[in-house]
Short mmCIF file of C-alpha atoms in Angstrom, two decimals:
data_model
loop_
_atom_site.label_atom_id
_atom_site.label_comp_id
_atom_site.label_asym_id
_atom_site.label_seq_id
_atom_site.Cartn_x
_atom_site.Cartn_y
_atom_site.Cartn_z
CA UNK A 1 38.77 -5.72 13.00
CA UNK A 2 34.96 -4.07 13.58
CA UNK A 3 33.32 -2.23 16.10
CA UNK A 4 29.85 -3.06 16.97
CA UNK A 5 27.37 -0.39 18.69
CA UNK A 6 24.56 -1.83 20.23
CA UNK A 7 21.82 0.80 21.82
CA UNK A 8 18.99 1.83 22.80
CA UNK A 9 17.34 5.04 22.02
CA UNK A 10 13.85 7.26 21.35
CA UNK A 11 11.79 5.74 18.25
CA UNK A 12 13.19 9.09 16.09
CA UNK A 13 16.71 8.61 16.45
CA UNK A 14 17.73 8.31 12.61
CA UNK A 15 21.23 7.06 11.12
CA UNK A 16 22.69 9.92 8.62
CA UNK A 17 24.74 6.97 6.92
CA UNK A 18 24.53 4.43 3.84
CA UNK A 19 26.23 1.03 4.18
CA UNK A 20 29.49 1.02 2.13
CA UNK A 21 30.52 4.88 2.94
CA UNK A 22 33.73 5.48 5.06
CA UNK A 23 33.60 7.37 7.77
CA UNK A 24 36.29 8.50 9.91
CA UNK A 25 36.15 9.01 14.14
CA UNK A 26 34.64 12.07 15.30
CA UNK A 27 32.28 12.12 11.88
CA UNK A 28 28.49 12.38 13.21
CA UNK A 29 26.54 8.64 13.26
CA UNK A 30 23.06 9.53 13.91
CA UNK A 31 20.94 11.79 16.43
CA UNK A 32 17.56 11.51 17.65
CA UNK B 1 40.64 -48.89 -27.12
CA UNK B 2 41.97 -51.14 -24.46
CA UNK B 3 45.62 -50.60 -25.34
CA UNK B 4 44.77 -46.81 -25.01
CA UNK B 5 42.60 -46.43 -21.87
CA UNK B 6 45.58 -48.24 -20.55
CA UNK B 7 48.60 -45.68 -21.71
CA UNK B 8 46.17 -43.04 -20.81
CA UNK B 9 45.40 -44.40 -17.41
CA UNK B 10 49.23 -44.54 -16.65
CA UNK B 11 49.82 -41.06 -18.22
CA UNK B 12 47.34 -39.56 -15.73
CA UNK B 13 49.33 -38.18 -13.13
CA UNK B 14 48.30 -36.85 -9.48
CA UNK B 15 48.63 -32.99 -10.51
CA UNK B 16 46.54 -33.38 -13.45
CA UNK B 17 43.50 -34.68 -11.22
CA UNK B 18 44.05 -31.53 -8.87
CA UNK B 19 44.64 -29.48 -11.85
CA UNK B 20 40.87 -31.10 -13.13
CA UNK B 21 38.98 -30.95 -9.88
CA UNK B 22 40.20 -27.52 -8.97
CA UNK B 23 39.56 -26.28 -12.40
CA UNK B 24 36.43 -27.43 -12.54
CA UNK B 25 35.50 -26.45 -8.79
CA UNK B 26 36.64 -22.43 -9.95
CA UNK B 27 34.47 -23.39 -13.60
CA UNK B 28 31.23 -24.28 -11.31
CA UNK B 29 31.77 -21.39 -8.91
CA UNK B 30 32.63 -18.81 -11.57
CA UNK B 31 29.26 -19.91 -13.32
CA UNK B 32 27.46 -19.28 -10.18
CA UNK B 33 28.65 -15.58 -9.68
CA UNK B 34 27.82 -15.16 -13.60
CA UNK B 35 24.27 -16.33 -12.70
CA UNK B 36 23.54 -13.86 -9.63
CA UNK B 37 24.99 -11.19 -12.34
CA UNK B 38 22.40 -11.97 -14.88
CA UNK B 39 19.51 -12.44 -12.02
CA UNK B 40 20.74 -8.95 -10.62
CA UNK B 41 20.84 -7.20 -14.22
CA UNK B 42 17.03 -8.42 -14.29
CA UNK B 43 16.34 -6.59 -11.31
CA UNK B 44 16.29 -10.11 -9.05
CA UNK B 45 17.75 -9.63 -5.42
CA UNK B 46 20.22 -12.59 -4.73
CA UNK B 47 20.49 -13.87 -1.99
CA UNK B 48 24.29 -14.05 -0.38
CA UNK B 49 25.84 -17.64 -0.37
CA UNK B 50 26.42 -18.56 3.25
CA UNK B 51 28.79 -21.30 3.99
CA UNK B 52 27.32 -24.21 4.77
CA UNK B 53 28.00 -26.02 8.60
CA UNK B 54 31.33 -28.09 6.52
CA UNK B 55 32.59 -24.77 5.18
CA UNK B 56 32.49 -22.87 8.55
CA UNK B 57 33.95 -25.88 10.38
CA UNK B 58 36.69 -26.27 7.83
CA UNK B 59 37.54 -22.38 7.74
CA UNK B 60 37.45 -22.31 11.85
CA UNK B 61 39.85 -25.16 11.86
CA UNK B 62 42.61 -23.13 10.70
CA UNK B 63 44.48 -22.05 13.48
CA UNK B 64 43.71 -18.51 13.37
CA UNK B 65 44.96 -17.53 16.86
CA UNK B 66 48.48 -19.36 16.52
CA UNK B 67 49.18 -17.37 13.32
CA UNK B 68 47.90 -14.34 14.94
CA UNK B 69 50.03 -14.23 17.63
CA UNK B 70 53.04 -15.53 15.13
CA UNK B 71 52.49 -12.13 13.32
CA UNK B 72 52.30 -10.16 16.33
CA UNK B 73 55.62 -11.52 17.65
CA UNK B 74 56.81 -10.98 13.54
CA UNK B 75 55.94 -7.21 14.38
CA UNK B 76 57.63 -6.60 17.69
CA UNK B 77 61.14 -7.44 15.88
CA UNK B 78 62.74 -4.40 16.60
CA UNK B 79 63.49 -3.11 12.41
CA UNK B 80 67.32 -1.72 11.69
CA UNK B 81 66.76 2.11 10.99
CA UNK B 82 67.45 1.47 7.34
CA UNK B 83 64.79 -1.03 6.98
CA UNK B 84 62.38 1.19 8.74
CA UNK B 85 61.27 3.51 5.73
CA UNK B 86 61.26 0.65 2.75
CA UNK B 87 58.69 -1.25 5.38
CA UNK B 88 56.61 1.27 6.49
CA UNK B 89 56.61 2.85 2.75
CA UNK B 90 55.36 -0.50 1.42
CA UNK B 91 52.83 -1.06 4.18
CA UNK B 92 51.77 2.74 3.36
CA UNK B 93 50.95 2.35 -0.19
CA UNK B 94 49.52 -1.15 -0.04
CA UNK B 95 46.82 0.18 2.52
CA UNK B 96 46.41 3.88 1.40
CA UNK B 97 47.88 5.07 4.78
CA UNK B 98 47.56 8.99 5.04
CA UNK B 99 50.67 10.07 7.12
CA UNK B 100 49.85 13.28 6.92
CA UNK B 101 47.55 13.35 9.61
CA UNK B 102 49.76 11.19 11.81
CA UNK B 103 50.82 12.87 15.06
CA UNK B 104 54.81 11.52 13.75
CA UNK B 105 55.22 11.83 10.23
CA UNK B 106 58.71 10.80 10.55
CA UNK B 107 58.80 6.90 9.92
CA UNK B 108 62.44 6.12 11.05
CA UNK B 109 60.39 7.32 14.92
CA UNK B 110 58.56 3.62 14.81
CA UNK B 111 60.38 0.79 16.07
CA UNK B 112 58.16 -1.75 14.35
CA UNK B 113 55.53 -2.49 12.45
CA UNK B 114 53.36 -2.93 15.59
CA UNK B 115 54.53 0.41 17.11
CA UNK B 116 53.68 1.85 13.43
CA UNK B 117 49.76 0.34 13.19
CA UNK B 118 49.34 2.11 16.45
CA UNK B 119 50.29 4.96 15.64
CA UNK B 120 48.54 8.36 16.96
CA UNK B 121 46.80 10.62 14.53
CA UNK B 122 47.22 14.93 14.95
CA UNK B 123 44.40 15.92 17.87
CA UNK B 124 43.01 18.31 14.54
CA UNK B 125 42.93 15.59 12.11
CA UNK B 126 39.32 14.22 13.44
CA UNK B 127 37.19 16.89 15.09
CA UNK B 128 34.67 15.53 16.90
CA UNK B 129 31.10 16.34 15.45
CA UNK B 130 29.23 18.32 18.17
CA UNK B 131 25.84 18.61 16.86
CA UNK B 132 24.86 15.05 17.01
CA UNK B 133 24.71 12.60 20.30
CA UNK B 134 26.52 9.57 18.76
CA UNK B 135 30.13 9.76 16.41
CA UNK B 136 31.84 6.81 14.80
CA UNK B 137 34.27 5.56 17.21
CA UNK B 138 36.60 5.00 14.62
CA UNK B 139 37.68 5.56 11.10
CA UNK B 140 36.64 2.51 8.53
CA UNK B 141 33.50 1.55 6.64
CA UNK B 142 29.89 1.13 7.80
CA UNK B 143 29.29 -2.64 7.30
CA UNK B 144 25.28 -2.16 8.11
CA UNK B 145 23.54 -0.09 10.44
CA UNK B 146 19.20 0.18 11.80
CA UNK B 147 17.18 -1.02 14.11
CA UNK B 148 17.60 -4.58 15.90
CA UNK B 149 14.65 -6.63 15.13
CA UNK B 150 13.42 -10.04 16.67
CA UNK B 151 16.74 -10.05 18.07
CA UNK B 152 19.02 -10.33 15.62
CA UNK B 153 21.82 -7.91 14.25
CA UNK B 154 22.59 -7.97 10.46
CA UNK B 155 26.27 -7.87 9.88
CA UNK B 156 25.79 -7.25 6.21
CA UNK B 157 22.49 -7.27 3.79
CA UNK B 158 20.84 -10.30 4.45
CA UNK B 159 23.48 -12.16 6.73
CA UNK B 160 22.46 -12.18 10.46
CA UNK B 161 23.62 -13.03 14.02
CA UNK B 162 21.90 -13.65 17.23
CA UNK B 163 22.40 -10.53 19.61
CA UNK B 164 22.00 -12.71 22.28
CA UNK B 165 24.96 -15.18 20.99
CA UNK B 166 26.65 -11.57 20.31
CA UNK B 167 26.52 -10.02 23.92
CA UNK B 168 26.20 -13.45 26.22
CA UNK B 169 23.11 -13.30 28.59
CA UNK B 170 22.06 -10.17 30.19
CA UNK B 171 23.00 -10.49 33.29
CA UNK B 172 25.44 -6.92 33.75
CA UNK B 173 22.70 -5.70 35.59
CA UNK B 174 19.97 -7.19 38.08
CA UNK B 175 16.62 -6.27 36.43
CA UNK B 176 13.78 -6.69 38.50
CA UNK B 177 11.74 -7.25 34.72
CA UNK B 178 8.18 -9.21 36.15
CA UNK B 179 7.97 -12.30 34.40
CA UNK B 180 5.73 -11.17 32.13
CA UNK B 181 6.79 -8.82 30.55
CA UNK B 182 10.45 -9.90 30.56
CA UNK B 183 9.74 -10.76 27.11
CA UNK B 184 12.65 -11.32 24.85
CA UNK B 185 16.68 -10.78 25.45
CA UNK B 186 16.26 -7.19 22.78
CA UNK B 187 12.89 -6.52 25.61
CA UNK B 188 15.53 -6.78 28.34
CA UNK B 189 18.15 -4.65 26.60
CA UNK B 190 15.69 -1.75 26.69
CA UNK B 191 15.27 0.02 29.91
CA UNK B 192 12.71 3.08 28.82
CA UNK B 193 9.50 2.85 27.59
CA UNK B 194 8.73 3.85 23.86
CA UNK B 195 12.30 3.02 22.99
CA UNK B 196 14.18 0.93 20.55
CA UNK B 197 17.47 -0.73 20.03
CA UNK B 198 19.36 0.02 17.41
CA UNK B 199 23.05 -1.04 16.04
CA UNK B 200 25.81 -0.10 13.36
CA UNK B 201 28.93 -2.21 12.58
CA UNK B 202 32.16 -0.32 10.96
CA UNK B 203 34.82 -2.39 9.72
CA UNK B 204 38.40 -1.24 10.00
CA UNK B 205 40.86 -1.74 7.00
CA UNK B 206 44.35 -2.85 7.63
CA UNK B 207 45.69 1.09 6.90
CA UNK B 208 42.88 2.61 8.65
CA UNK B 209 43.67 4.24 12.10
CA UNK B 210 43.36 1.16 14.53
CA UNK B 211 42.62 3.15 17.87
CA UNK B 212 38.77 3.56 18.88
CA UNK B 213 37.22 6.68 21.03
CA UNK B 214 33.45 6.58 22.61
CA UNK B 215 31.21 7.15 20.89
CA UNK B 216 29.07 9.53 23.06
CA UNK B 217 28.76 10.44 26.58
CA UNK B 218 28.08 7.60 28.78
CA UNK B 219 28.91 4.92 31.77
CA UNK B 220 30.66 2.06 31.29
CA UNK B 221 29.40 -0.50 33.63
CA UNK B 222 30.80 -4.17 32.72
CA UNK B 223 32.97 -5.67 30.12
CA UNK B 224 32.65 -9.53 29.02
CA UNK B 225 35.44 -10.96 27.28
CA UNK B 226 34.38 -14.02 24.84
CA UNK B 227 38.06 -15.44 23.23
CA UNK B 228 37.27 -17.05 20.49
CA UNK B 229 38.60 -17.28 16.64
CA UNK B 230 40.43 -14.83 14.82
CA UNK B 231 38.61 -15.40 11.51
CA UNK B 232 38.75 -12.41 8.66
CA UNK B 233 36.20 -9.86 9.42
CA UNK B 234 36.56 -8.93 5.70
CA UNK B 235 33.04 -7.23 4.42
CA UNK B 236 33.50 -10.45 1.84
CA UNK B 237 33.77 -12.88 4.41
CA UNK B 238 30.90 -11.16 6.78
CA UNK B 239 28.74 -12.00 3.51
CA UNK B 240 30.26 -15.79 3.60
CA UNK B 241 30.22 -16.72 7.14
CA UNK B 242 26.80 -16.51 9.14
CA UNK B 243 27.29 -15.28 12.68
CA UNK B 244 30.97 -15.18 12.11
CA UNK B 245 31.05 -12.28 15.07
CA UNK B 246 29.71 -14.85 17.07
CA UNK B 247 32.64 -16.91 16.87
CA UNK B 248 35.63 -14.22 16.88
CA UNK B 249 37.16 -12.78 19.84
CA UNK B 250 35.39 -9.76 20.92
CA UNK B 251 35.32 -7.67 23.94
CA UNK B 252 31.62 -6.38 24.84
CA UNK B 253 31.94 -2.61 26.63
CA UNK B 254 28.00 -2.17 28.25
CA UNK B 255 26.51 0.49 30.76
CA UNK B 256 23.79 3.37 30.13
CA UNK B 257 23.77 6.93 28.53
CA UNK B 258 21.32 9.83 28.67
CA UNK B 259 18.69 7.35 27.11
CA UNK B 260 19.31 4.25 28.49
CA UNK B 261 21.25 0.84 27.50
CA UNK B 262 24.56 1.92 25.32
CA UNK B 263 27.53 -0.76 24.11
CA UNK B 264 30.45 -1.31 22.31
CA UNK B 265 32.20 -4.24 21.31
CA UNK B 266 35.60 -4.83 19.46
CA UNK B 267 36.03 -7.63 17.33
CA UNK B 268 39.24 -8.93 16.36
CA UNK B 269 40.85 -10.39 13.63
CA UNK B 270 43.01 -12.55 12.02
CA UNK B 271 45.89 -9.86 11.85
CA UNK B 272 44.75 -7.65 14.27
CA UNK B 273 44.14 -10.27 17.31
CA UNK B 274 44.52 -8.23 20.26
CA UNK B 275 42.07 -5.66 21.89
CA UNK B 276 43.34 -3.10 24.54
CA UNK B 277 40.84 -0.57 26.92
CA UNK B 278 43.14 1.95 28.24
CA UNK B 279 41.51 1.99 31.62
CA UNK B 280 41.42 -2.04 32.03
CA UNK B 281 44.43 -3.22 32.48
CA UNK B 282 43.65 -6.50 33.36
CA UNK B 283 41.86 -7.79 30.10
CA UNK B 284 44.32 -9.90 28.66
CA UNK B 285 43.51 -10.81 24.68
CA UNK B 286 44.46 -13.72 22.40
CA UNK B 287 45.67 -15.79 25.42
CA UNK B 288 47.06 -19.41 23.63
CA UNK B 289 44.70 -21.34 26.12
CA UNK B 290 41.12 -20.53 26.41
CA UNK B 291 37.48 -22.94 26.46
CA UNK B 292 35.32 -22.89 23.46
CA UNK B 293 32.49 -20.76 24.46
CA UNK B 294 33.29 -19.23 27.35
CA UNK B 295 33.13 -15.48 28.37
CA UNK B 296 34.66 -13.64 31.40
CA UNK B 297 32.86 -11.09 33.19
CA UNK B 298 34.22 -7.93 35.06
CA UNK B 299 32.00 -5.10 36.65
CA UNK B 300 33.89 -1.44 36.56
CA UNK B 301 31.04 -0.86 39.83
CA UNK B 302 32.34 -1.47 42.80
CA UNK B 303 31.52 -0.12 46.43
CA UNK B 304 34.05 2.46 45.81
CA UNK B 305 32.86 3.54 42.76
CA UNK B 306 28.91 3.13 42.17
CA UNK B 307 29.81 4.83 38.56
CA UNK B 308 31.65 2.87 36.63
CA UNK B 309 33.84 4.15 33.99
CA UNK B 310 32.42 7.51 32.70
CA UNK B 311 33.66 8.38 29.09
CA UNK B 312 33.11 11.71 27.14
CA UNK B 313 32.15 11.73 23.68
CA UNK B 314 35.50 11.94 21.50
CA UNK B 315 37.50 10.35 24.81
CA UNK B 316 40.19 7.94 23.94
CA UNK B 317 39.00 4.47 24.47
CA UNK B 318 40.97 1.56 23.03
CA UNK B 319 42.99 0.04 20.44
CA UNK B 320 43.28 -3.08 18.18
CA UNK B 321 46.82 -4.21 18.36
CA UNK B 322 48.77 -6.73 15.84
CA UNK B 323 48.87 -10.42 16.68
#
């Protein structure tokens, strides 16, 4: 199964991921 | 020579063409993937192999919903207590399940295997990161993640989908958008000036925690509900099958937080068919009879309740169930 997020948001939010990693619920996704 | 071509001819048996033609189908492909190794050793960016229009057709003809909901009913047998542990043990070390930070360790507690996948985790085990304004809903791996450009979403490097396919036409809320500047579907998506959309896809392993939470604080307005296949969403077969979470069941969650237009959408699966949202009890998933390309729409707004659904950050949410 997969979760999509779809949003909008301010120009600066940034992602503090790379694709591959795991990540668990709860672990931060991005912030503006 | 004719003698032989004869004796030969009537040696040749059925198996031995399969035996040929598959042979040589797994000799062709294997020399393909040897290729795109020497291209990428010289530095050369391949591009993935998506199934052609035959391939997809022939893979969505399997009848992924009937076996689904075959291995959901499969799970729901009620297991003896001494089967319990042997079954649960296996499924533990085939996925890499950490019990440990299940809320009950004790396995003989689960009925079946379904009760087992959906199973709670210790309220300590995930603490929700408070310094930043979006989490992961849920454990697994980060497929791809960015910004949303022209309007489509990639699902891995280099293999797309139409947002618009994705979500189903915008039409959750009445915007009063002027024709000209209603621009395209991602223009209608965002509501603030100086904005952009953005998206991020995290696929959940068979042994990873199946329950979601929300992702930040926000409304939920509307939910549409597209049934659809139950094709793999394997990371190999998101790099196969173009828009393939375009034609999977999915349930779309949409409404607003602090900076405007927020969703999330489960996708389901082969083995993990059905989608639950603890405070809509009415969505029913993985029905047996449903019309290609349809959706079903359902506003949580009402003249009761001008909110909608309003969900903390952390908040349980829902939870991908078995068959």
């Amino acid at each position: 199964s997969t979760i999509v997020l779809v949003f909008e948001a301010p120009k600066d939010f940034t992602f503090n991921l790379k694709a591959g990693q795991k990540i668990r619920f709860g672990e931060a996704l991005g912030t503006m | 020579i004719q003698a032989a071509s004869l004796t030969t001819a009537t040696r040749l048996r059925p198996v031995h063409v399969l035996v040929g033609t598959g042979g040589g189908y797994v000799g062709y492909w294997q020399y393909g993937k040897y290729k795109d190794r020497e291209l990428e050793r010289q530095g050369i960016e391949v591009p993935p192999h998506v199934a052609n229009e035959m391939e997809v057709a022939l893979y969505k003809s399997i009848p992924t919903r009937l076996l689904s909901r075959a291995w959901g009913r499969l799970n729901q047998v009620e297991l003896p207590m001494w089967l319990r542990k042997p079954v649960y043990s296996l499924y533990i070390w085939t996925f890499g399940v950490n019990m440990k930070e299940a809320a009950v360790e004790d396995l003989q507690h689960y009925r079946n295997l379904s009760e087992f996948f959906r199973r709670k985790l210790k309220p300590q085990a995930r603490p929700v990161c408070n310094s930043h304004c979006v989490i992961s809903p849920s454990d697994g791996k980060i497929l791809h993640f960015g910004r949303v450009k022209n309007c489509e979403v990639e699902q891995v490097k280099g293999v797309t989908y139409s947002l618009e396919t994705f979500l189903g036409p915008q039409t959750w809320t009445d915007i009063s958008k002027g024709e000209d500047d209603a621009g395209s579907f991602q223009d209608l998506l965002v509501t603030k000036d100086g904005n952009q959309l953005f998206h991020c896809i995290i696929y959940l392993a068979p042994g990873d925690y199946h329950c979601f939470h929300s992702p930040t604080d926000w409304r939920v307005a509307h939910r549409r509900h597209f049934p659809g296949s139950l094709m793999s969403v394997n990371p190999g077969v998101a790099r196969w099958i173009k828009e393939l979470f375009c034609h999977n069941e999915r349930v779309v969650l949409s409404g607003e937080w602090v900076h405007g237009f927020f969703s999330l959408t489960a996708v389901g699966a082969t083995n993990v068919g059905s989608i639950r949202i603890y405070f809509d009890r009415d969505l029913r998933t993985n029905s047996p009879r449903y019309c290609k390309g349809s959706y079903n729409d359902f506003s949580y707004i009402s003249s009761t309740n001008k909110e909608g659904v309003c969900m903390r950050k952390g908040e349980h949410l829902g939870e991908f169930n078995l068959g």
